C-alpha positions as a printed Julia matrix, in Angstrom:
238×3 Matrix{Float64}:
   9.84  -11.6     9.31
  13.21   -9.7     9.33
  12.5    -8.18    6.34
   8.81   -7.78    7.17
  10.06   -5.41    9.88
  13.07   -3.29    8.24
  11.07   -2.26    4.91
   8.61   -1.31    7.46
  11.31    1.34    9.56
  12.27    1.71    5.26
   9.22    3.07    4.27
   8.05    5.14    7.53
  11.18    7.57    7.16
  10.57    8.23    4.12
   7.36    9.22    5.03
   8.39   10.99    7.49
  10.08   12.66    4.35
   7.5    13.23    2.6
   4.95   14.97    5.17
   8.24   17.47    6.02
   9.69   18.51    3.17
   8.2    17.89   -0.18
   4.65   17.97    0.69
   4.49   21.61    1.25
   6.18   21.6    -2.35
   3.8    23.06   -5.82
   6.15   20.25   -7.19
   3.16   17.85   -8.05
   4.36   14.79   -9.71
   7.64   15.36   -8.11
   5.14   14.21   -4.95
   3.87   11.53   -6.95
   7.36   10.05   -8.24
   8.63   10.3    -5.07
   5.91    8.74   -3.33
   6.26    5.91   -5.87
   9.69    5.44   -5.48
   9.92    5.61   -1.58
   8.03    3.21   -1.71
   9.8     0.92   -4.23
  13.77    1.8    -2.68
  11.92    1.33    0.76
  10.85   -1.82    0.18
  14.63   -2.83   -1.99
  17.03   -1.99    0.4
  17.18   -3.95    3.82
  17.19   -7.05    0.56
  19.85   -5.19   -1.28
  21.8    -5.13    2.59
  21.25   -8.44    3.16
  22.8    -9.24   -0.36
  26.09   -7.71    0.88
  26.2    -8.8     4.29
  26.23  -12.19    2.19
  28.72  -10.72   -0.11
  30.99   -9.73    2.21
  30.89  -12.09    4.67
  34.14  -13.84    5.44
  34.09  -17.86    6.99
  35.35  -17.78   10.14
  38.41  -20.3    10.31
  38.2   -22.83   12.81
  41.41  -24.03   14.95
  42.24  -27.39   14.23
  44.52  -28.18   18.93
  45.78  -31.75   18.96
  45.07  -33.08   22.26
  46.41  -35.46   23.82
  43.74  -38.4    23.34
  42.73  -39.8    27.04
  41.15  -42.4    28.01
  37.68  -42.58   29.26
  37.08  -44.14   32.35
  32.78  -45.2    33.86
  32.56  -45.36   37.3
  29.18  -47.74   37.24
  28.76  -46.52   40.78
  28.0   -42.74   40.14
  24.62  -42.44   38.37
  25.07  -39.83   35.71
  23.1   -37.73   35.41
  22.17  -35.46   32.35
  19.76  -32.57   32.43
  17.53  -31.49   29.22
  16.25  -27.79   28.4
  12.49  -28.2    28.87
  11.06  -26.79   25.38
   9.14  -23.68   26.27
   5.2   -24.52   25.57
   4.1   -21.82   22.92
   6.02  -21.44   19.69
   5.53  -18.1    19.12
   7.16  -16.96   16.01
   4.87  -20.04   15.2
   2.06  -17.96   16.2
   3.43  -14.31   14.7
   3.62  -16.35   11.03
   0.37  -18.16   12.03
  -1.73  -14.05   12.86
   0.21  -12.58   10.0
  -0.88  -15.16    7.43
  -4.59  -14.46    8.33
  -4.29  -10.78    7.76
  -3.25  -11.03    5.14
  -5.87  -13.17    4.12
  -8.72  -11.15    5.46
  -6.72   -8.16    3.58
  -6.89   -9.93    0.56
 -10.78  -11.29    0.57
 -11.68   -7.24    1.22
  -9.4    -6.55   -1.53
 -11.17   -8.66   -3.97
 -14.68   -8.11   -2.78
 -14.34   -4.5    -2.93
 -13.43   -5.37   -6.68
 -15.87   -7.57   -6.97
 -18.93   -4.72   -6.88
 -16.71   -2.42   -8.34
 -16.42   -5.24  -11.23
 -20.37   -5.62  -10.89
 -21.16   -1.73  -11.37
 -19.27   -1.91  -14.75
 -20.83   -4.19  -16.2
 -23.64   -2.62  -16.56
 -22.13    0.07  -18.85
 -24.57    1.88  -21.49
 -23.75    3.03  -24.92
 -22.36    6.45  -23.0
 -18.15    6.39  -21.25
 -19.69    6.09  -17.88
 -21.69    4.69  -15.93
 -24.16    5.5   -14.6
 -24.94    4.92  -10.77
 -26.19    6.71   -6.53
 -23.19    4.35   -5.15
 -20.04    5.02   -3.03
 -18.2     4.59   -6.06
 -19.82    7.21   -7.67
 -18.0    10.31   -9.5
 -14.71    8.0    -9.84
 -12.53    6.09  -11.78
 -10.91    2.34  -11.77
  -9.18    1.41  -14.32
 -11.02    2.7   -17.32
 -14.4     2.57  -15.97
 -16.32    6.17  -14.63
 -18.44    6.07  -12.87
 -20.32    9.28  -12.14
 -23.8    10.19  -10.44
 -25.39   11.76  -12.94
 -29.2    12.29  -10.62
 -28.84   16.21  -10.39
 -25.79   16.78  -12.29
 -26.04   18.78  -15.37
 -24.99   17.99  -18.74
 -22.03   20.54  -18.63
 -21.43   19.31  -15.63
 -21.67   15.49  -16.2
 -19.16   16.26  -18.8
 -16.42   18.22  -16.67
 -17.16   15.38  -14.31
 -16.48   12.7   -17.47
 -12.59   14.83  -18.46
 -11.85   14.34  -14.61
 -12.14   11.3   -14.65
 -10.59   10.6   -18.08
  -7.7    12.32  -17.07
  -7.38   10.4   -14.55
  -6.86    7.49  -16.89
  -4.52    8.95  -18.38
  -2.23    9.53  -16.32
  -2.04    5.85  -15.05
  -3.65    6.05  -11.32
  -4.65    3.49  -10.73
  -1.65    1.89  -11.21
  -0.43    4.05   -8.82
  -3.09    3.21   -6.2
  -3.49   -0.49   -6.74
   0.39   -0.88   -6.47
   0.13    0.64   -2.66
  -3.25   -1.88   -2.01
  -1.62   -4.77   -2.44
   1.31   -3.33   -0.37
  -1.48   -3.74    2.04
  -1.73   -6.44    1.92
   1.44   -8.1     2.78
   1.89   -4.79    4.7
  -0.93   -4.75    6.71
   0.05   -4.04   10.12
   1.86   -0.97    8.82
  -1.0     2.2     9.17
   2.11    4.38    7.11
   0.88    2.94    3.84
  -2.98    4.18    4.53
  -1.32    7.4     4.43
   1.1     6.56    1.68
  -2.27    6.54   -0.22
  -5.11    8.98    1.1
  -0.97   11.69   -0.56
  -1.62    9.89   -3.68
  -5.38   10.18   -4.49
  -4.13   13.62   -2.59
  -1.3    14.31   -5.65
  -3.68   12.71   -8.36
  -6.27   15.39   -7.81
  -3.69   17.94   -7.25
  -2.71   16.83  -11.26
  -6.11   16.5   -12.77
  -7.39   19.66  -11.42
  -4.22   21.5   -12.41
  -5.07   19.97  -16.12
  -8.74   21.05  -15.51
  -8.87   24.66  -15.15
  -7.23   25.06  -18.62
 -10.11   24.27  -19.96
 -13.12   24.57  -17.9
 -13.83   27.97  -16.77
 -11.7    27.71  -13.42
 -14.78   29.45  -11.06
 -17.13   26.36  -12.55
 -15.42   23.86  -12.12
 -14.17   25.03   -7.96
 -18.14   25.33   -8.14
 -19.05   21.79   -9.06
 -15.53   20.11   -6.3
 -18.0    21.97   -3.73
 -21.02   20.75   -5.36
 -19.65   16.89   -5.4
 -18.3    18.19   -2.17
 -21.34   18.97   -0.2
 -23.06   16.37   -2.08
 -21.26   13.49   -0.62
 -20.99   15.49    2.79
 -25.2    14.63    3.02
 -24.91   11.78    1.6
 -22.91   10.48    4.2
 -24.8    12.3     7.39
 -27.68   10.02    9.06
C-alpha cells in the first residue's frame, strides 16, 4: 500500500509540472514523451528508493550484557495477573485491501466490456479500409481498426478522416492510451490518471493535425473538424 501511495504522489507531482510548464509549449513530440516518461519514472522511483534503502541498510548491533543469575522465587500467596492487549474488532488494512481489489475488478470488467464492444463492431469490417458505424466510437481508431460515421460525409471528407485515423495508427497512439488504461485499472483511486489520459489525447490530436494540414487544405480540414464537433455535440444533446 505504501508503494501505491508514493507512486501516486510522484505521478501527481510530474503532472503538475506538465500542467504548469510543458503544456504551454508547442513541442508536441516532447510533450508526448514527457507524459509517458513521467508515468514510467513516477512508477519506478518508489521501487528504486526501496532498493537503495535495502542496500545501505546497516544491520543493528545488539549488545549483550552479562548479568548475574538471580534465582526466581514464586510466592504462591500472590496471584499472578497477566494482561493481554484487546485486539481491534476490525483490521482496517484488510478492509482497505479488499476495497482496493474490488476497485480493480470493477475497472477491469468495465474496460473489458468496452474492448468487447469495440471488437464486436470491428468484426463487421467490409471491403473498405474502415468500419461504417454510427456508434459513439465513430470517427476514431483502435489499433488497426478505423471507425467512421459516413452517413453525412462526402467522399473527400471520408478520405480526410481515414487519413487522420491512419496517422494515429502510424504514430502508435493506441499503445499510449492502452498503457494509461492499464494504470487506471491498477491506480483507480488516482484521478490524475484521467487528466493524463485527456492530455495525451490532446497531444495525439495536435500531432496528427500538424501532419494533416501539410497534406490537405488547412481551411477545408478545419471545416471538417468543426462539422464533426458540431455533429458530436448535437448527437449528445437530447
